[in-house]
CSV table of C-alpha atoms and ligand atoms in Angstrom, one decimal:
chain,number,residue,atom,x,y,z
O,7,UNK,CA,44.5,15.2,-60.8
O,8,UNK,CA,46.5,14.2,-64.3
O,9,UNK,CA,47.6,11.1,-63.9
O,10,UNK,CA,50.7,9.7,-64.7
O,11,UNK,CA,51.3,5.8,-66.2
O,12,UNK,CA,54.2,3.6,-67.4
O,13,UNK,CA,54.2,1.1,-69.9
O,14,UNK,CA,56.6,-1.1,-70.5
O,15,UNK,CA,56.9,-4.0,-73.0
O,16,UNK,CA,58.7,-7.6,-71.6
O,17,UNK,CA,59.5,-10.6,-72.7
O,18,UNK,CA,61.0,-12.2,-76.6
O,19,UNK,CA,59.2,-8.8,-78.6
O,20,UNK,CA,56.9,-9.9,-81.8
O,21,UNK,CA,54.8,-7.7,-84.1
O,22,UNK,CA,52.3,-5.5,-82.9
O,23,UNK,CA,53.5,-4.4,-79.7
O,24,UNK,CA,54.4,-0.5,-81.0
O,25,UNK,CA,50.5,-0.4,-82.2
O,26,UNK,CA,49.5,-1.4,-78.5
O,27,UNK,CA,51.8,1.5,-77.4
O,28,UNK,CA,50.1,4.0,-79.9
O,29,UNK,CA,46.6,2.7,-78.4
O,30,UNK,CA,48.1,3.3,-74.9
O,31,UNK,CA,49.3,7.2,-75.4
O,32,UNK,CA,46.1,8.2,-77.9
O,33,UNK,CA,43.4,6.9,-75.7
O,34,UNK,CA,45.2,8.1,-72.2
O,35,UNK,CA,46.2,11.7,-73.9
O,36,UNK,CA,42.7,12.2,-75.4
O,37,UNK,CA,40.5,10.9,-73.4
O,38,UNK,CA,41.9,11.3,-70.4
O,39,UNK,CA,44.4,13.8,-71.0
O,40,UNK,CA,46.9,11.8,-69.0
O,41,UNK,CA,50.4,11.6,-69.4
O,42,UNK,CA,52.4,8.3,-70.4
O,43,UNK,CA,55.7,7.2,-69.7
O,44,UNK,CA,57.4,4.5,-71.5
O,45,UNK,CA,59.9,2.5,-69.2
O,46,UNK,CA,63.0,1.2,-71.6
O,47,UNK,CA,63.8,-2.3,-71.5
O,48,UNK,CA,61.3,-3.7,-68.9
O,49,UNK,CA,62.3,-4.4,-65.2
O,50,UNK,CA,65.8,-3.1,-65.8
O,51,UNK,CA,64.6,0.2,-66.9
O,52,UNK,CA,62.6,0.1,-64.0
O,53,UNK,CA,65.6,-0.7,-62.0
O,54,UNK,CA,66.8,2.5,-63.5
O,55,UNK,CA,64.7,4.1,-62.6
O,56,UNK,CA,64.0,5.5,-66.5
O,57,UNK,CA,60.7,7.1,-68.0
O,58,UNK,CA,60.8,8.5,-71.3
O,59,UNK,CA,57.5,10.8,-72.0
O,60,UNK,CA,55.4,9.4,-75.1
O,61,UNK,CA,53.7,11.8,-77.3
O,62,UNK,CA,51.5,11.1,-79.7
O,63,UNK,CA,52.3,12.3,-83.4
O,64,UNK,CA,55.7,13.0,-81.9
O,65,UNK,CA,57.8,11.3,-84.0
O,66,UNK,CA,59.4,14.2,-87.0
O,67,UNK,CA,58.2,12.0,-90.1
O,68,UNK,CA,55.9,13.9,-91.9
O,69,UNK,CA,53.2,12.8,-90.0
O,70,UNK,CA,53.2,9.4,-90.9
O,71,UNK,CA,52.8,7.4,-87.8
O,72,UNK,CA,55.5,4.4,-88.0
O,73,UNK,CA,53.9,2.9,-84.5
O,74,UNK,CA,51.0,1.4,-86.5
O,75,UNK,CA,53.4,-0.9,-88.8
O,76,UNK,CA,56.9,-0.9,-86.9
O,77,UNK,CA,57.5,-4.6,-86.0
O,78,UNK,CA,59.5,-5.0,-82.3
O,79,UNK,CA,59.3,-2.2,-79.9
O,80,UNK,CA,60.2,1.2,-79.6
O,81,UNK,CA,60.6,0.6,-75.6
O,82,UNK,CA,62.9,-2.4,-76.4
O,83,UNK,CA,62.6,-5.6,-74.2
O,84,UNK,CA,64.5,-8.2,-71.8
O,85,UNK,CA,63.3,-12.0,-71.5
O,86,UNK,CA,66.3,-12.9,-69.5
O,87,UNK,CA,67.6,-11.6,-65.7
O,88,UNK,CA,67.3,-12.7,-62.5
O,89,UNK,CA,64.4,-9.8,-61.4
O,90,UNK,CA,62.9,-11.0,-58.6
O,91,UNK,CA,66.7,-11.1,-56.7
O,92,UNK,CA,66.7,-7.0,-56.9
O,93,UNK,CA,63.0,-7.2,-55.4
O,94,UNK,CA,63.6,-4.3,-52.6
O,95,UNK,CA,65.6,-2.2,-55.3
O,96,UNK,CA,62.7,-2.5,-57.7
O,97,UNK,CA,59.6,-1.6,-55.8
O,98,UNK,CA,62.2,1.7,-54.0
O,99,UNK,CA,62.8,2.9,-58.1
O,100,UNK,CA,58.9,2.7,-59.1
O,101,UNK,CA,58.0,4.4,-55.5
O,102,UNK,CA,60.9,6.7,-57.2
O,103,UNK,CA,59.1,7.3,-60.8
O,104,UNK,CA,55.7,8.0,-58.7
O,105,UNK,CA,53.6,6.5,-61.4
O,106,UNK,CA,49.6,6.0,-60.9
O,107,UNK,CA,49.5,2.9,-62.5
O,108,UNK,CA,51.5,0.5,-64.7
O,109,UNK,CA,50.8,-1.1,-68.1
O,110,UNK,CA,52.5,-4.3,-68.7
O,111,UNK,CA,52.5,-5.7,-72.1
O,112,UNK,CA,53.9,-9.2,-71.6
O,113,UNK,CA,53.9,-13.1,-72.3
O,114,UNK,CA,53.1,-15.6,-69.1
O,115,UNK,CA,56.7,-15.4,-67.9
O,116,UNK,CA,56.5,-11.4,-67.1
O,117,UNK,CA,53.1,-11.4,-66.4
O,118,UNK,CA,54.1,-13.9,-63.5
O,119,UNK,CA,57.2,-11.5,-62.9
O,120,UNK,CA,55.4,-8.2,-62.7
O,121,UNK,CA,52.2,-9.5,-60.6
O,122,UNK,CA,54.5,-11.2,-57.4
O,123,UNK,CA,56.2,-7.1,-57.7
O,124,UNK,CA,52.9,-5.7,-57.7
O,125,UNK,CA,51.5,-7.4,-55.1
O,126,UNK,CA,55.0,-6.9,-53.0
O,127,UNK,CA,54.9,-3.0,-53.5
O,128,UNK,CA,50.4,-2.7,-53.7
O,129,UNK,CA,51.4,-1.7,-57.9
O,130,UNK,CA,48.1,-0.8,-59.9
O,131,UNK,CA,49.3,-3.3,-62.5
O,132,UNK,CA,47.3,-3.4,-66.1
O,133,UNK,CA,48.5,-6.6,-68.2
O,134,UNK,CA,48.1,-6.7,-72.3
O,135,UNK,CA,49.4,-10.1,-73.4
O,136,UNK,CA,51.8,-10.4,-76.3
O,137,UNK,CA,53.7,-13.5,-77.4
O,138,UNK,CA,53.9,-15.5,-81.2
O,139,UNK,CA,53.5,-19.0,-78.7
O,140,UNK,CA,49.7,-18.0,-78.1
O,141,UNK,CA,50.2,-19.5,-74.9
O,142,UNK,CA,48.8,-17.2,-72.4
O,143,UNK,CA,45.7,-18.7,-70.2
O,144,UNK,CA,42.0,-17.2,-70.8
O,145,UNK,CA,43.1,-15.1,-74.1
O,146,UNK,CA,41.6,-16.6,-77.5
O,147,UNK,CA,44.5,-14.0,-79.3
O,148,UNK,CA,47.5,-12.8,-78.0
O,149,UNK,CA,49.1,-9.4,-79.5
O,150,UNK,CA,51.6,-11.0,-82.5
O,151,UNK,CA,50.7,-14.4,-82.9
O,152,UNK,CA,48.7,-13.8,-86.2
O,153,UNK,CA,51.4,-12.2,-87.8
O,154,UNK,CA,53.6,-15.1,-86.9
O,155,UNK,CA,51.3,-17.5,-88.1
O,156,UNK,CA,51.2,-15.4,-91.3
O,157,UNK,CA,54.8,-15.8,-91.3
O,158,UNK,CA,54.9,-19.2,-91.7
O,159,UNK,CA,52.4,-19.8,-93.4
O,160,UNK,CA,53.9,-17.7,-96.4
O,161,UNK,CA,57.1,-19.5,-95.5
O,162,UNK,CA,55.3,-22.9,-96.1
O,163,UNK,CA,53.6,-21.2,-99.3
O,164,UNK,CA,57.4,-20.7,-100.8
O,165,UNK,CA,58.3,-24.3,-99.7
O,166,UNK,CA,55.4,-26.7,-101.0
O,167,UNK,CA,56.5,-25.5,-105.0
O,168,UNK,CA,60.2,-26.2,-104.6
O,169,UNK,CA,59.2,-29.1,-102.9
O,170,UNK,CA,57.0,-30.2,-106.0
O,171,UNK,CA,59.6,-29.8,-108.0
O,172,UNK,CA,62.4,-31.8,-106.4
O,173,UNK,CA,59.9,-34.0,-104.5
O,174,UNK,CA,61.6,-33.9,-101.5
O,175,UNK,CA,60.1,-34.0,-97.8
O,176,UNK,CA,60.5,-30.6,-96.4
O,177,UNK,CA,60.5,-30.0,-92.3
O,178,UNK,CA,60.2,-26.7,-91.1
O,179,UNK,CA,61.1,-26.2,-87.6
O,180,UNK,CA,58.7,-23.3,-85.7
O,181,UNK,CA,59.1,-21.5,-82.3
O,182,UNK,CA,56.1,-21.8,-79.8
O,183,UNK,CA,58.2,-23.3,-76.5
O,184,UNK,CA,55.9,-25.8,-74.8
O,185,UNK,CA,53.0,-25.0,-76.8
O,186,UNK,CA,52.0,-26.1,-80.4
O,187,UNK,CA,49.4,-23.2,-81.2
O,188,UNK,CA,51.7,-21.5,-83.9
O,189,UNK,CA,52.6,-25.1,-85.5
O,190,UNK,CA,48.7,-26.5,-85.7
O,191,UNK,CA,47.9,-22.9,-86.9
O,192,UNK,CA,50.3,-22.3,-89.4
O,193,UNK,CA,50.3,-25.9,-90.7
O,194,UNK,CA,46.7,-26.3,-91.1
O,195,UNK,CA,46.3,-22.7,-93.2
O,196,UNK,CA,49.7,-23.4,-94.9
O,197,UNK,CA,48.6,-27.0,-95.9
O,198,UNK,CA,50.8,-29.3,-94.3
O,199,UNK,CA,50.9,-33.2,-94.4
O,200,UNK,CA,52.2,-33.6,-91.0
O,201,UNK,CA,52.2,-31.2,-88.3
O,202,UNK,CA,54.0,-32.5,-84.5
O,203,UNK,CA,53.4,-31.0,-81.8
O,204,UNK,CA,54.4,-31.3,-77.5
O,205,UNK,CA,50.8,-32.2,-76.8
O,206,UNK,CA,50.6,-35.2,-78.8
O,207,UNK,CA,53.0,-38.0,-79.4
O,208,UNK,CA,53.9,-39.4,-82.2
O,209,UNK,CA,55.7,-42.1,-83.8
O,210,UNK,CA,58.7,-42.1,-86.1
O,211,UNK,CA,56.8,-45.7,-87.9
O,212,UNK,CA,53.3,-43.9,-87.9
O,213,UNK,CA,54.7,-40.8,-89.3
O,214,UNK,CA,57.0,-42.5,-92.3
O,215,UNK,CA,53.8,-44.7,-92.7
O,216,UNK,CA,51.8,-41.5,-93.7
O,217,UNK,CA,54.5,-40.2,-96.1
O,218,UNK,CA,54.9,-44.2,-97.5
O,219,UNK,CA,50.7,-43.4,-98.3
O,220,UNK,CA,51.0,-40.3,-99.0
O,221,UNK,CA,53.2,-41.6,-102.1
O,222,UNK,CA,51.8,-44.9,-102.5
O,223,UNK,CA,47.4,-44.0,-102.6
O,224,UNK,CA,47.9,-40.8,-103.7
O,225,UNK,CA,50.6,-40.1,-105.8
O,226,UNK,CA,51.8,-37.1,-103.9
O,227,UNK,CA,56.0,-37.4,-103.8
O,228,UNK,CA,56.7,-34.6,-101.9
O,229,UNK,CA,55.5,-33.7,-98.5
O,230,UNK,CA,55.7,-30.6,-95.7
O,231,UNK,CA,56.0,-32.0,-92.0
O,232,UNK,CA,55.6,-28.7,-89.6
O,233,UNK,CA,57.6,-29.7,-86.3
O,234,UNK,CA,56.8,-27.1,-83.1
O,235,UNK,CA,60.2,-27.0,-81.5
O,236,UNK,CA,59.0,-28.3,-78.1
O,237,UNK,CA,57.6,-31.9,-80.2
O,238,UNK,CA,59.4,-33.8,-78.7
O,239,UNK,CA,62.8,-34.7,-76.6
O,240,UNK,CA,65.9,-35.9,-78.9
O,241,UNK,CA,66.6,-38.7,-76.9
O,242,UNK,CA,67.0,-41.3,-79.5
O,243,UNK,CA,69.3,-38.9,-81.4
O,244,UNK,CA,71.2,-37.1,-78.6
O,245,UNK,CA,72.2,-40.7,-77.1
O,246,UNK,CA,73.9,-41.5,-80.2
O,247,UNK,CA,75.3,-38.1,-80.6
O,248,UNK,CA,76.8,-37.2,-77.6
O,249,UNK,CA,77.7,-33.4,-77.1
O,250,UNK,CA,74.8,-33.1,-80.2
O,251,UNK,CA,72.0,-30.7,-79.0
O,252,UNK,CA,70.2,-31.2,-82.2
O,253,UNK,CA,67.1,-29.5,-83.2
O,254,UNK,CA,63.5,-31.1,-83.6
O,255,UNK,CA,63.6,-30.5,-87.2
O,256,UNK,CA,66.8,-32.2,-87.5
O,257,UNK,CA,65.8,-35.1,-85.4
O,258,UNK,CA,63.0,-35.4,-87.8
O,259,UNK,CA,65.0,-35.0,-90.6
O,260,UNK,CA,67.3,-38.0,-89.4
O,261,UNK,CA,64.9,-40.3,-88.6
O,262,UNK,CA,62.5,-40.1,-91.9
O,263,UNK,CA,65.8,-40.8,-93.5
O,264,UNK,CA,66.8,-44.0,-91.3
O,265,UNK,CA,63.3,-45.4,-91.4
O,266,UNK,CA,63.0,-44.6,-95.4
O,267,UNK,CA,66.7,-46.1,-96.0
O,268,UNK,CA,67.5,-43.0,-97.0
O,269,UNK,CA,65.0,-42.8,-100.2
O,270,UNK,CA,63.4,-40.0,-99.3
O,271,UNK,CA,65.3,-36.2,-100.1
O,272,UNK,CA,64.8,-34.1,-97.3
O,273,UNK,CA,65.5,-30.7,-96.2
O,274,UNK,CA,65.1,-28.7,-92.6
O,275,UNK,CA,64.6,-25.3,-92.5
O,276,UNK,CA,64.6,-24.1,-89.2
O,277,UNK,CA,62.3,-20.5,-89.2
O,278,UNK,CA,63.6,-19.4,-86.3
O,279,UNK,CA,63.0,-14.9,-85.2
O,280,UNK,CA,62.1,-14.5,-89.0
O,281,UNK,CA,58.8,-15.9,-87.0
O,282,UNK,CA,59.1,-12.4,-84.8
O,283,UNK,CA,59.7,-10.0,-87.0
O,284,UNK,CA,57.6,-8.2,-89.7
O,285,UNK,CA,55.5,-5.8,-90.1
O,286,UNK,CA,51.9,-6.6,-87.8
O,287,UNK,CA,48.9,-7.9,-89.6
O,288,UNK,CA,46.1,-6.5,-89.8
O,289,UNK,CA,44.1,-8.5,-87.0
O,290,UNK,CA,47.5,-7.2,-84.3
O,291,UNK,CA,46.9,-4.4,-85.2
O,292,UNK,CA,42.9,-5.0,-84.5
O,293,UNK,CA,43.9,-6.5,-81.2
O,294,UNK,CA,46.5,-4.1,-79.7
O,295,UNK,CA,44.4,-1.3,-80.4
O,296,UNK,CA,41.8,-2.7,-78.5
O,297,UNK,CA,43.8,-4.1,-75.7
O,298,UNK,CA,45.4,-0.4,-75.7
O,299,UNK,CA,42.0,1.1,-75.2
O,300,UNK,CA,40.7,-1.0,-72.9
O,301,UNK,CA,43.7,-1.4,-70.7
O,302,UNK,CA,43.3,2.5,-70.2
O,303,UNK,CA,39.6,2.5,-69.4
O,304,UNK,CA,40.5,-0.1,-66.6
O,305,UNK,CA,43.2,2.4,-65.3
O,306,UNK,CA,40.4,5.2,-65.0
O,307,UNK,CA,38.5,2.6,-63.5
O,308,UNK,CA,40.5,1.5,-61.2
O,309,UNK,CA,40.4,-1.7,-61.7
O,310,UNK,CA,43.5,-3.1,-61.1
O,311,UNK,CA,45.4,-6.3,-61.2
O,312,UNK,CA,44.0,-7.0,-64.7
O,313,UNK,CA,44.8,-8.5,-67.6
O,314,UNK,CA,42.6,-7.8,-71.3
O,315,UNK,CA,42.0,-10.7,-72.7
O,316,UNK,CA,39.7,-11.8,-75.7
O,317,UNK,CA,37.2,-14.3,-75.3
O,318,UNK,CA,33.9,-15.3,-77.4
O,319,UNK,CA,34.5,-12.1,-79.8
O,320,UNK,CA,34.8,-9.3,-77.5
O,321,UNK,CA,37.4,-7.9,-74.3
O,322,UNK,CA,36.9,-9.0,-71.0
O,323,UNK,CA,39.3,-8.2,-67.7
O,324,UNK,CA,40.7,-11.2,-66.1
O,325,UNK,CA,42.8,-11.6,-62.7
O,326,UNK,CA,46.6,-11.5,-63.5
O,327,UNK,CA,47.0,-13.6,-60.8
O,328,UNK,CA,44.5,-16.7,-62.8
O,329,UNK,CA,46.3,-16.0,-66.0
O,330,UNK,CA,49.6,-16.9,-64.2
O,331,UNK,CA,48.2,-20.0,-62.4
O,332,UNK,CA,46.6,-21.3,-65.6
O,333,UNK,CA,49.7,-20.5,-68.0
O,334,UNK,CA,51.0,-21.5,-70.3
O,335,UNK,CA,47.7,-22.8,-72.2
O,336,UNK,CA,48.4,-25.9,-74.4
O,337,UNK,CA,46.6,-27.1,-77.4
O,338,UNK,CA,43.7,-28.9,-76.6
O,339,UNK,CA,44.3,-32.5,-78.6
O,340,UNK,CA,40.7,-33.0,-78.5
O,341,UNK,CA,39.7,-30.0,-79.7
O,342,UNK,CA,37.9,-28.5,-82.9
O,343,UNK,CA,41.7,-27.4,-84.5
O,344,UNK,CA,43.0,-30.9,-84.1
O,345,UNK,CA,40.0,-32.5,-85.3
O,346,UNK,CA,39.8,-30.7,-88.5
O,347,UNK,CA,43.3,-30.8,-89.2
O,348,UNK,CA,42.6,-34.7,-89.1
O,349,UNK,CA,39.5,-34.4,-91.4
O,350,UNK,CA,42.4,-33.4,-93.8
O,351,UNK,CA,44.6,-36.1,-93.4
O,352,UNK,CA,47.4,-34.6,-91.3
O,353,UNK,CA,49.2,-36.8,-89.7
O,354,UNK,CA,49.7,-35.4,-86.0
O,355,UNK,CA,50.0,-38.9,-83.9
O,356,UNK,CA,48.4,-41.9,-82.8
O,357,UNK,CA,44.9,-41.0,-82.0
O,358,UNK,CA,45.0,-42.5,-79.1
O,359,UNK,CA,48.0,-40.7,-78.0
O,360,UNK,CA,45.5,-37.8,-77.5
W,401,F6P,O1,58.3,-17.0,-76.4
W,401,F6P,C1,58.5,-16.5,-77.6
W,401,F6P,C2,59.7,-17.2,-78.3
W,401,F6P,O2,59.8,-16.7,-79.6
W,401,F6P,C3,59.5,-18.7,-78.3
W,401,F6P,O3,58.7,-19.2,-79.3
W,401,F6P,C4,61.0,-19.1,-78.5
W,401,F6P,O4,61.2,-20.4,-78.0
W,401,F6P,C5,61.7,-18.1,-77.7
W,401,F6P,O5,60.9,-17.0,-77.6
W,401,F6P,C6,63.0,-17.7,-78.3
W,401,F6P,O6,63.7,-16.8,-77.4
W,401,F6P,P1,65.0,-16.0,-77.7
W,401,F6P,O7,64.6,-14.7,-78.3
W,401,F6P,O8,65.6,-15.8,-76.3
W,401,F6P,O9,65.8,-16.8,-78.6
């Protein structure tokens, strides 16, 4: 019999996730002539008990496809509510949508959201993981996170020349919650001097050390510090600000300027959802197609409770439920990333804060 699936996207959005959509109703339309359902705005559309039908080619725009470079998503997204309080309402308005199975396209917070539902109400539940953190266990790639590392990375290209010219320390602030995989990314490719990030600590002496050598061995007077916002706590600064919830570039900002007596210029720029936006890059695009396709085949396989993930060049199913227990994934401070960004001369901590 035709089958019928929802998809929903959850969670902050980021590029790439309208291309995993576009995967989603091609593959399930051609292949399996099925028909697809998106739900708006996650578990509340759920709630809702909303499904709008996706066609492919159905947008009226000449027959361009917008899906393949549209940043955010068409389905719009939540990453706030209390979901799991409306737990009997939920599972009685998807037993109301009577959908076959259910594609979730979601960081570690919804995945963990969507799986205790699923296993509540016996879902068939197929997971594609999105977020710009990169933080989501037993996945190489998430959908978005190279576009966001692109992001700054062109952000850090802008910065290094005004910079030169007014030899000034610049700190640039970047998302990534608990994780540092978009700062270490982004800083190595963009060519930072200093890059801080939760899973290593560092020192306020150690790092003004690096930007005294920087300037004193090798004649370099300017400098780009990359600070993930999770770095570290503002304890120092907060306990002599109070009512001060200051940001980690700030903090930084603050302190190369007490420990420098104020001889070093700098300036914070604080990248904030300019980091979600845009249009995907090429590899999202790569990667949600793929997910898309996959997640689809596992549906006609029946293989549910799944999430796609990438690992060692190709797409593999993993249990949603290991994904949740193992999330979110952290940098690994000993690992090949760290250890070349240190063969540069980045300053990322004490080594043997590692
Ligand atoms: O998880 C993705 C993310 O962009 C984090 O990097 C960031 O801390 C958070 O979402 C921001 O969320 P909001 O959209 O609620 O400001």
């Amino acid at each position: 019999m035709r089958k019928k699936i929802g998809i929903l996207t959850s969670g902050g959005d980021c590029p790439g996730l309208n291309c995993v959509i576009r995967a989603v109703v091609s593959h399930a339309k051609l292949t399996y002539d099925w028909d697809v359902f998106g739900i708006p705005y996650a578990t509340q559309g759920l709630l809702e008990r909303q499904a709008i039908a996706l066609n492919m080619h159905g947008w009226d725009l000449r027959g361009i496809d917008p899906l393949l470079n549209m940043g955010g998503t068409i389905l719009g997204t939540i990453n706030k509510g209390d979901t799991l309080a409306h737990v009997d309402e939920m599972l009685a308005s998807y037993q109301a949508l009577a959908l076959d199975a259910l594609i979730v396209i979601g960081g570690d917070g919804s995945l963990a959201i969507l799986h205790e539902l699923a296993k509540r109400g016996n879902w068939n539940l197929v997971a594609i993981p999105k977020t710009i953190d990169n933080d989501v266990a037993f996945t190489e790639w998430a959908v978005g996170f190279d576009t966001s590392v692109n992001t700054i990375v062109d952000a850090l290209n802008r910065l290094t020349f005004t910079a030169a010219s007014h030899d000034r320390v610049m700190i640039v602030e970047v998302m990534g919650r608990s994780a540092g995989h978009l700062a270490l990314h982004a800083g190595i490719a963009g060519g930072a001097d200093v890059i801080l990030i939760p899973e290593i600590s560092y020192t306020i002496s150690g790092l003004c050390q690096h930007l005294a050598e920087l300037r004193d061995r090798w004649r370099r007077k300017f400098a780009i510090v990359v600070v993930a916002e999770g770095a570290k706590l503002c304890v120092e600064y907060t306990e002599n600000n109070t009512n001060t919830k200051c940001g980690r570039g700030q903090y930084i900002a603050d302190q190369i300027a007490r420990c420098s007596s104020n001889c070093i210029d700098t300036r914070v720029s604080v990248l904030g959802h300019i980091q979600r936006g845009g249009i995907p890059s090429a590899l999202d695009r790569l990667t949600a197609t793929v997910f898309g396709k996959t997640a689809v085949d596992l549906i006609a396989q029946g293989q549910f409770g799944q999430m796609v993930a990438w690992q060692n060049g190709g797409v593999v199913p993993v249990p949603i439920a290991d994904v949740v227990a193992q999330s979110p994934l952290h940098v690994n401070p000993q690992g090949y990333l760290v250890q070349s960004a240190r063969s540069l001369g980045i300053y990322l901590g004490e080594k043997s804060n590692e």
